[in-house]
Coordinates of C-alpha atoms and ligand atoms in Angstrom, one line a residue:
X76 CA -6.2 -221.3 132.6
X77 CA -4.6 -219.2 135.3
X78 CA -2.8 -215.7 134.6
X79 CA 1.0 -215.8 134.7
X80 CA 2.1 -212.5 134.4
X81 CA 5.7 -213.6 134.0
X82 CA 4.8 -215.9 131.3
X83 CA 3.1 -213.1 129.2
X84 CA 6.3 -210.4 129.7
X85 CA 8.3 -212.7 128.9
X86 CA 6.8 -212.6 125.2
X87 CA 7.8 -209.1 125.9
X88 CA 11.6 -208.0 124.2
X89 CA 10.8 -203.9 124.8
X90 CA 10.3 -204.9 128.7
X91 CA 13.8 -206.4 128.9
X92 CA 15.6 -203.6 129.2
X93 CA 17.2 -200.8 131.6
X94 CA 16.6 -197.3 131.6
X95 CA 18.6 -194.8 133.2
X96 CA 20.6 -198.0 134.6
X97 CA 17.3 -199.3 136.2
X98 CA 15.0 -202.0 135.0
X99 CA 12.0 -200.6 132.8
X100 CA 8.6 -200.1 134.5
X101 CA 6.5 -199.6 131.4
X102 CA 3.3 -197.7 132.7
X103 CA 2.4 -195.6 129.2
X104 CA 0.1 -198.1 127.7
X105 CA -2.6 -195.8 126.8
X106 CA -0.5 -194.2 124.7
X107 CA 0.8 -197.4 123.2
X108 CA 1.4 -201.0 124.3
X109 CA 4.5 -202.7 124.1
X110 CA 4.6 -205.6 121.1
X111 CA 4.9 -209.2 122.0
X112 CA 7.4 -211.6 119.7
X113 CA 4.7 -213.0 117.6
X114 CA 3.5 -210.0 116.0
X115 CA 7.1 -209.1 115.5
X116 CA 7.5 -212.2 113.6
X117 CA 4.5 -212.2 112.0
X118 CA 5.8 -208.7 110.5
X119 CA 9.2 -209.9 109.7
X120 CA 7.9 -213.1 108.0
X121 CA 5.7 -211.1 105.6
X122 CA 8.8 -208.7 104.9
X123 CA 11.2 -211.8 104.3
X124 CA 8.7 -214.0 102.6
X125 CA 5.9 -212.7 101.5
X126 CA 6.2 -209.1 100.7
X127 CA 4.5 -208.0 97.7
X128 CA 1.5 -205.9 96.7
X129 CA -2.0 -207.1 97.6
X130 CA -5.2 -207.9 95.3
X131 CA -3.2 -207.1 92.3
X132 CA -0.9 -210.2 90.8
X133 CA -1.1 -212.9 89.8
X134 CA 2.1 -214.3 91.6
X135 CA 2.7 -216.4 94.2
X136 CA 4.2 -213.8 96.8
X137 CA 1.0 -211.6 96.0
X138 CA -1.4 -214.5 96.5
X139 CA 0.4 -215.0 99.9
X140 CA 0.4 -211.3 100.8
X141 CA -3.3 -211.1 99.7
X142 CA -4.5 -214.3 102.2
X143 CA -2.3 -213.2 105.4
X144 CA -3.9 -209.8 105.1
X145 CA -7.6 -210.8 104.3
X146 CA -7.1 -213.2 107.2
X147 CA -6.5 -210.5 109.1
X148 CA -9.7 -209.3 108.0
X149 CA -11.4 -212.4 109.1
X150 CA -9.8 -212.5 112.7
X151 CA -10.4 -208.9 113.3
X152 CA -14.2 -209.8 112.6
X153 CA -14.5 -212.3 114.1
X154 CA -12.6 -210.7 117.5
X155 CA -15.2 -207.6 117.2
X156 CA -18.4 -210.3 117.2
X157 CA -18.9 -209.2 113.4
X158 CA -20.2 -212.1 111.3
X159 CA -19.5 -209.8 107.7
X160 CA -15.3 -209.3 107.5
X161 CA -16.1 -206.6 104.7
X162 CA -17.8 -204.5 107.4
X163 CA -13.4 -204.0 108.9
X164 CA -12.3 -201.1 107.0
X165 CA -8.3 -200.8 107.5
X166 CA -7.7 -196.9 108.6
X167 CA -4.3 -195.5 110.3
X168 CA -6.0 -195.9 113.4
X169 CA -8.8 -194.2 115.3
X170 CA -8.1 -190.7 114.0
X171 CA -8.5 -191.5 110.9
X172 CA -12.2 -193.8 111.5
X173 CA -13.8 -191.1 112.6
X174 CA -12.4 -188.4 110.1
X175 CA -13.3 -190.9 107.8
X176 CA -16.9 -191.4 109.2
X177 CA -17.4 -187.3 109.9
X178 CA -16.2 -186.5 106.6
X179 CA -18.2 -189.7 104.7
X180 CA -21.3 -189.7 106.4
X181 CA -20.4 -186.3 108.1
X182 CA -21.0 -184.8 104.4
X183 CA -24.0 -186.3 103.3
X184 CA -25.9 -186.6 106.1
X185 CA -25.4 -183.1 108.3
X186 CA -27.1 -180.2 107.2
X187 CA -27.7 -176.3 108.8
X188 CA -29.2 -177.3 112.8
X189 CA -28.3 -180.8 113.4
X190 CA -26.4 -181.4 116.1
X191 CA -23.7 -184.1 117.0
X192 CA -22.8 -184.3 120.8
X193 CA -19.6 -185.4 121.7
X194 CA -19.0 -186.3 125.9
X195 CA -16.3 -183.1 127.1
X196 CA -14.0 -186.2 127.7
X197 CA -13.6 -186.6 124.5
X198 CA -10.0 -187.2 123.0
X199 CA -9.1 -184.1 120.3
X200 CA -9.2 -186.8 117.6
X201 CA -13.2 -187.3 118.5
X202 CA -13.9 -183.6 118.6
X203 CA -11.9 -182.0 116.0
X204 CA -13.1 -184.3 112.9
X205 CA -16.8 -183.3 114.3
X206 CA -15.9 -179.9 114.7
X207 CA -14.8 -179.8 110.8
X208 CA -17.6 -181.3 109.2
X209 CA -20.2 -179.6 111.0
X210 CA -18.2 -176.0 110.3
X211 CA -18.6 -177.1 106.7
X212 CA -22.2 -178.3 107.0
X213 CA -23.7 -175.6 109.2
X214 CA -24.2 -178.0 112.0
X215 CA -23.2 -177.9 115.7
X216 CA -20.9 -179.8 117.9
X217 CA -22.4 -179.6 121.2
X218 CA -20.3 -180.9 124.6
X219 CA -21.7 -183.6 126.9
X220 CA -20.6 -182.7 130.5
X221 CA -19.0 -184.7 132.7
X222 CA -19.5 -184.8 136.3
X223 CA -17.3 -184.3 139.0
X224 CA -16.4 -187.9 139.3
X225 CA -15.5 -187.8 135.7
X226 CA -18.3 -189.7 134.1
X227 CA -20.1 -188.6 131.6
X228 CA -23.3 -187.1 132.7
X229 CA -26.2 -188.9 131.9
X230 CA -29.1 -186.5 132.7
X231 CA -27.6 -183.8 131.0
X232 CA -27.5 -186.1 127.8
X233 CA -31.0 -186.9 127.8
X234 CA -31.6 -183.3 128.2
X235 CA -29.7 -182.8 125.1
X236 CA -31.1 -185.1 122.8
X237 CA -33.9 -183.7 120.5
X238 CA -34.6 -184.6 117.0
X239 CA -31.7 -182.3 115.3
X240 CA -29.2 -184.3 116.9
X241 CA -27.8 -186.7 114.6
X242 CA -24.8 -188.3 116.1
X243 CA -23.3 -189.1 119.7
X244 CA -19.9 -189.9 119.5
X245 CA -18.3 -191.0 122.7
X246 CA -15.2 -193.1 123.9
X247 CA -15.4 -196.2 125.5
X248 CA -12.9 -195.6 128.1
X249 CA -11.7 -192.4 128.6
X250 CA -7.8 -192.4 128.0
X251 CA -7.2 -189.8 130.5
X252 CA -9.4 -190.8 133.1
X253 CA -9.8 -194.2 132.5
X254 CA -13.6 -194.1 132.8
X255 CA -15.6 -197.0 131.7
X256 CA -18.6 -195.3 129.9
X257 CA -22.0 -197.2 129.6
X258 CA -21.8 -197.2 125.7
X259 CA -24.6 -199.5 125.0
X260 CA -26.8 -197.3 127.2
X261 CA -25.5 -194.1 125.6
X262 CA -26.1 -196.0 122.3
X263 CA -29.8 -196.5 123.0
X264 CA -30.9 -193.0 123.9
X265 CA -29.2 -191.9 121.2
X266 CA -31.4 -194.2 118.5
X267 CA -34.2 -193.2 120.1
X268 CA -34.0 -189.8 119.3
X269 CA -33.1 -191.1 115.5
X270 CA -29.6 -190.3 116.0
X271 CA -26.5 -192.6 115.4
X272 CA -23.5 -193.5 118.0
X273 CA -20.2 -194.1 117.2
X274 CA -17.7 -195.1 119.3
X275 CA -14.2 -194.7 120.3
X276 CA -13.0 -197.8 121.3
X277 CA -9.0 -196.9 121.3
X278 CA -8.6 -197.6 125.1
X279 CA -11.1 -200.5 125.6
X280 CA -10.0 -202.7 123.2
X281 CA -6.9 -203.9 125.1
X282 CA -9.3 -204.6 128.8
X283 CA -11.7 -206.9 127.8
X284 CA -13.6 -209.1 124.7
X285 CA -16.4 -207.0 123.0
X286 CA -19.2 -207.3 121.1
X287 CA -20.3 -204.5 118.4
X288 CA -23.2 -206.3 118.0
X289 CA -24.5 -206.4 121.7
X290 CA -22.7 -202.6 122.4
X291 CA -25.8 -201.6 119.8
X292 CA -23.6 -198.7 118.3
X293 CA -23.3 -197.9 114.5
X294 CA -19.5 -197.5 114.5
X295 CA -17.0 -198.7 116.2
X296 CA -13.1 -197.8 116.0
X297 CA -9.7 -199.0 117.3
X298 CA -6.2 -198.9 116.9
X299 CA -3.5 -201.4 116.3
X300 CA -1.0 -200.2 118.7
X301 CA -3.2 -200.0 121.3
X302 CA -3.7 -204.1 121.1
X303 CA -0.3 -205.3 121.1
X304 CA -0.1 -204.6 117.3
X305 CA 1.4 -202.0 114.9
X306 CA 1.1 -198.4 114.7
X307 CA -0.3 -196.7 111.2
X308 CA -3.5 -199.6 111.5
X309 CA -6.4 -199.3 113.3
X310 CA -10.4 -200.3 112.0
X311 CA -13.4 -199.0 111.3
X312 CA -16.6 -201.1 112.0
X313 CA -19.6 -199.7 110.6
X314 CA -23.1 -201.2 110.1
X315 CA -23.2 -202.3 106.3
X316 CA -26.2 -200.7 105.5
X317 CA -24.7 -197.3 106.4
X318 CA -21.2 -198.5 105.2
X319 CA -23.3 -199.0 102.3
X320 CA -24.8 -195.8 101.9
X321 CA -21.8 -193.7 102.5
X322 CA -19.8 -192.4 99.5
X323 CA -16.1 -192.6 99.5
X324 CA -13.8 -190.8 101.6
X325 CA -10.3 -190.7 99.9
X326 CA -9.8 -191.3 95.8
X327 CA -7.5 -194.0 94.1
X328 CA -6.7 -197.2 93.5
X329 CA -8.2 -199.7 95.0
X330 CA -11.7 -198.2 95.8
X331 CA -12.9 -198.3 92.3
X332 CA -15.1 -200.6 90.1
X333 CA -14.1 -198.7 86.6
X334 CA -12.9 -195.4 85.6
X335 CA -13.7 -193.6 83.1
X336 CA -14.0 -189.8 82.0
X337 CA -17.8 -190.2 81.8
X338 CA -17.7 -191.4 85.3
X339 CA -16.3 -194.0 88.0
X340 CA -18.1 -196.4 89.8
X341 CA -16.8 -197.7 93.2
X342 CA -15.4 -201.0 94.5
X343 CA -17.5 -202.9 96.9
X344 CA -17.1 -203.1 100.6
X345 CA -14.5 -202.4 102.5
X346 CA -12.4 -201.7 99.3
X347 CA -14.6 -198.5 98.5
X348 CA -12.8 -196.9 101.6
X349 CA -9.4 -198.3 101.3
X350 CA -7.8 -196.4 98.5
X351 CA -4.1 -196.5 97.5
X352 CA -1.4 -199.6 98.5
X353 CA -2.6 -200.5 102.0
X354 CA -0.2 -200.9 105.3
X355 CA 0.1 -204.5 104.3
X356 CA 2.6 -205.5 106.9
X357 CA 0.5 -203.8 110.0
X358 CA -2.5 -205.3 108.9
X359 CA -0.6 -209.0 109.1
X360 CA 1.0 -207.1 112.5
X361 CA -2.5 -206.5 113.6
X362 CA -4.2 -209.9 112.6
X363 CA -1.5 -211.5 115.1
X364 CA -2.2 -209.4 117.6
X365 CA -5.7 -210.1 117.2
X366 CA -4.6 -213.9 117.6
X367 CA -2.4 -213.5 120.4
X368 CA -5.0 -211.9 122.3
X369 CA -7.3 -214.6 121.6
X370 CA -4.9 -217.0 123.1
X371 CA -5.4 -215.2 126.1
X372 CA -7.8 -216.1 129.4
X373 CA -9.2 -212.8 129.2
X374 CA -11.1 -212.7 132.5
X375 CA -7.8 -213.4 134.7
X376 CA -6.2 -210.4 132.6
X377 CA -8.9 -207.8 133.4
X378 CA -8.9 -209.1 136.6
X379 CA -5.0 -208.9 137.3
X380 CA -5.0 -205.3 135.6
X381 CA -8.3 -204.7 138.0
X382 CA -5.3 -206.0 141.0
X383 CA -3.3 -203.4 139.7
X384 CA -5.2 -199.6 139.7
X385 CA -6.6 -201.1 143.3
X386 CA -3.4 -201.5 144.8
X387 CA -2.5 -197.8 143.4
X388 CA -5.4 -196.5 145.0
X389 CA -4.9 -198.2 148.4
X390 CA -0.8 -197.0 147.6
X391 CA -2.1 -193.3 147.0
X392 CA -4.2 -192.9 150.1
X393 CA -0.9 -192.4 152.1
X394 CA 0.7 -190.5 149.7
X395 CA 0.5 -186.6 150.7
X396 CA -0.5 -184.1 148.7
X397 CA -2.2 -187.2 145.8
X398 CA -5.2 -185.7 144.0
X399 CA -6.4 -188.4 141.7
X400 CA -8.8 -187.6 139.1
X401 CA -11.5 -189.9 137.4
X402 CA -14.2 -192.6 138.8
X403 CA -13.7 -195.0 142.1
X404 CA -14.9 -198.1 140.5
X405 CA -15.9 -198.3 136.7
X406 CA -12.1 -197.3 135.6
X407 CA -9.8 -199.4 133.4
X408 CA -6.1 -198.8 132.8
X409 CA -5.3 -195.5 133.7
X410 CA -4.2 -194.2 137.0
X411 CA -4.3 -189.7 136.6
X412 CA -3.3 -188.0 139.4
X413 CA -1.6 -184.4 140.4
X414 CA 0.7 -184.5 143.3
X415 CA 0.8 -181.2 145.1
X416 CA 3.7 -178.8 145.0
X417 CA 5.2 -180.9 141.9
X418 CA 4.3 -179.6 138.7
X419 CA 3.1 -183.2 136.1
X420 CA 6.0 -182.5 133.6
X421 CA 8.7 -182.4 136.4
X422 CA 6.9 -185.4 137.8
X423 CA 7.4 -187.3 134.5
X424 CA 11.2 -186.4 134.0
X425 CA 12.2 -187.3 136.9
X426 CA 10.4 -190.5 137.0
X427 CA 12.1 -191.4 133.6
X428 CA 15.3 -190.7 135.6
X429 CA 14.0 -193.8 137.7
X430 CA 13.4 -196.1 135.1
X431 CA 9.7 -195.6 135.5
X432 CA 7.9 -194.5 132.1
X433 CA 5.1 -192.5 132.6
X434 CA 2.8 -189.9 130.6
X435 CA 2.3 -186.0 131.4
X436 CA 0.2 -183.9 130.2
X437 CA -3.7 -183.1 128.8
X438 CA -3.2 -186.2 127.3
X439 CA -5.2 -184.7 124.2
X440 CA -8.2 -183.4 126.2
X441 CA -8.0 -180.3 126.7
X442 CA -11.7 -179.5 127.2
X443 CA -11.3 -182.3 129.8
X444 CA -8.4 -180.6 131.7
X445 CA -10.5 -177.3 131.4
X446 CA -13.6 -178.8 133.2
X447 CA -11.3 -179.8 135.7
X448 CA -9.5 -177.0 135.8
X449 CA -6.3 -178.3 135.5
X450 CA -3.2 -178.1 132.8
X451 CA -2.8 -181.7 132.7
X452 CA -2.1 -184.7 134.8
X453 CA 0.5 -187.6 135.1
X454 CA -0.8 -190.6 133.9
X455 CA 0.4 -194.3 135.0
X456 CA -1.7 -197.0 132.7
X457 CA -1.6 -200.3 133.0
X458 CA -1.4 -203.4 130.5
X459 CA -1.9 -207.0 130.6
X460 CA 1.6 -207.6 131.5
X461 CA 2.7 -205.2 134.3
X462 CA 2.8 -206.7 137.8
X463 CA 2.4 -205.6 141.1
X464 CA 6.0 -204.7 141.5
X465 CA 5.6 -202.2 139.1
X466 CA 2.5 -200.4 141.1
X467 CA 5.4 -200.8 144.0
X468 CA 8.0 -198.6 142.1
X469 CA 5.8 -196.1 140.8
X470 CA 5.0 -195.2 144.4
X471 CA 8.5 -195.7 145.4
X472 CA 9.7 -193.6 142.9
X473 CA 6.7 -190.7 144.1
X474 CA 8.2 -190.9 147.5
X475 CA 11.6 -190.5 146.3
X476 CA 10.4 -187.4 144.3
X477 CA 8.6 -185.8 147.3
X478 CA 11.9 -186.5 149.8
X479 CA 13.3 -184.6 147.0
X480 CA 11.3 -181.6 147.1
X481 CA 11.1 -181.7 151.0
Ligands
LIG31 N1 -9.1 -191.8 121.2 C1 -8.6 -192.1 122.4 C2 -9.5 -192.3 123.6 C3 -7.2 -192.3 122.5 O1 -6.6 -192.6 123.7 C4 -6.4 -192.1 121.3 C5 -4.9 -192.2 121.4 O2 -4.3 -192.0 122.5 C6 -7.0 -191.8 120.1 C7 -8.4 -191.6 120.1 C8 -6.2 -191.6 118.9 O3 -5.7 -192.8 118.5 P1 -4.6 -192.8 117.3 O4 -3.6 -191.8 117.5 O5 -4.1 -194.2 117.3 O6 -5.4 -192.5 116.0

């Protein structure tokens, strides 16, 4: 199977369109991808056919609501290399998995003097949910640095570790870098001081096929927009013993055996953590996603988005005034840069103004920007379906800008 990048934007409606009278160039897929037709029919189908409340009737509409979305379940397991589909817990998306996990396991499991490390790349929604839970518990979130080539630093972890830390939580890719991080290694020292990992995996889910199982971590998080599929979904893998062993994090239907005034008993996994009328149609969104993903020759994809950040770094060598920020090699996705004399938000606007859609800003991390002493950066990232005449226009477009302010 070769990679036709027409083929795959053609399955694209969003990427049909002008902006600003000129064709879209999409480059803000870290912050979300666009949505290919089949998940868009695979949510319009549920609404016109099959909509109705899960796990609850005994209708037909329910019992077809009910299978499209525990299929879901199934695919999404199966995509993460997770034999047990009650080990996907349906959150909102990656802000809520972790809350969920910092609050869950957070509560009954920190105490006064643990520690849980979190890399300084983190995005707010990995530090913020830490920082909560160990204000409440009397624990302390401590930084990872990152070095000057913006990856996290290694040495300074191991020097970290001791036996009061009790979680590492890292990203997999850094959304506003782009970093690949060695989670599996990360993983490793962090068991070995009897610690747990959990990972972020919001901007490597879309790059390549992964394994939870071979990554060695104990969580493991995504979101649905980020793949092609709905916002307002996203999953929580856990291991099942800790899954297991953690009590509830919201109350209400659905998570419960029996409930009585003398005391409630929970449901079994993964309802224990989903309470209340589930986002039935993202789920289905998300499960064909999942699919159409799986369709896909995966290795030509990361290599033709691989194409693409190369030819913006050749690009940006003769661009005057480029400072680009994050790793040589080991990047996926994003391209962060400043351009001198040109503030990021200016950069961004006038960009737009070409058609070309870009993000600006500290991209949610601001103890990233900090370390590098910047406010924020403009971001280019690339999906599966940009193409090289994209990279073109972005640089175009930067020229343009600079003529501009010349
Ligand atoms: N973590 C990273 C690395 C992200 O890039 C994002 C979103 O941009 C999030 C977490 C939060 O994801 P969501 O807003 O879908 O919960």
């Amino acid at each position: 199977m070769s990679f036709n990048v027409e083929e795959i934007r053609a399955q694209f409606p969003a990427l049909k369109q002008e902006v600003n009278g000129r064709p879209l160039v999409y480059l803000d897929s870290a912050a979300t991808t666009q949505k290919p037709q089949a998940v868009i029919d695979a949510i319009v189908h549920y609404y016109q056919h099959d909509n109705a409340n899960v796990h609850r009737a005994a209708h037909a509409l329910s019992g077809r609501a009910t299978s499209a979305f525990e299929d879901s379940r199934r695919v999404t397991a199966e995509f993460l290399g997770c034999a047990n589909p009650a080990q996907i817990i349906w959150v909102r998306g990656v802000t809520e998995a972790i809350n969920l996990v910092a609050a869950s396991w957070g509560r009954s499991n920190l105490a006064a003097g643990d520690k849980v490390l979190v890399s300084a790349m983190e995005h707010h929604s990995d530090i913020v949910p830490w920082q909560l839970i160990c204000a409440e518990r009397g624990a302390e979130v401590i930084p990872v640095p990152v070095t000057d080539d913006g990856e996290i630093d290694l040495q300074a972890l191991e020097a970290l570790l001791d036996e009061h830390v009790k979680m590492v939580a890292v990203n997999h890719v850094s959304n506003a870098l782009g970093t690949i991080n060695p989670v599996q290694e990360i993983a490793a020292k962090a068991h070995a001081v009897g610690a747990l990992c959990m990972v972020d995996g919001a901007q490597a889910i879309a790059h390549w096929p992964l394994d939870v199982q071979q990554l060695g971590c104990d969580f493991y998080a995504f979101s649905g927009h980020k793949l092609f599929g709905p916002t307002g979904i996203g999953v929580l893998w856990g291991r099942e013993a800790l899954l297991e062993a953690m009590p509830p994090f919201l109350g209400g239907g659905e998570m419960i055996d029996r409930v009585s005034f003398d005391g409630t008993t929970f449901n079994r996994l993964p309802f224990k953590f989903e309470a209340g009328t589930p986002n039935i149609a993202g789920v289905i969104g998300l499960g064909a996603a999942v699919r159409w993903v799986q369709g896909l020759d995966r290795g030509s994809a990361e290599e033709h988005e691989q194409l693409l950040l190369r030819r913006c770094d050749e690009l940006a060598e003769s661009v005057r005034g480029l400072r680009r920020l994050g790793p040589e090699r080991n990047r996926v996705g994003v391209f962060s840069f400043l351009l001198e004399g040109t503030h990021p938000e200016d950069l961004g606007t006038l960009l737009d103004q070409q058609g070309i859609a870009i993000r600006t800003g500290h991209h949610c991390a601001q103890p990233l920007m900090s370390r590098f002493e910047v406010p924020g950066t403009a971001r280019a990232s690339f999906s599966l379906y940009n193409t090289m005449d994209d990279v073109e226009a972005l640089f175009a477009g930067l020229a343009k800008i600079q003529e501009f302010f010349a």
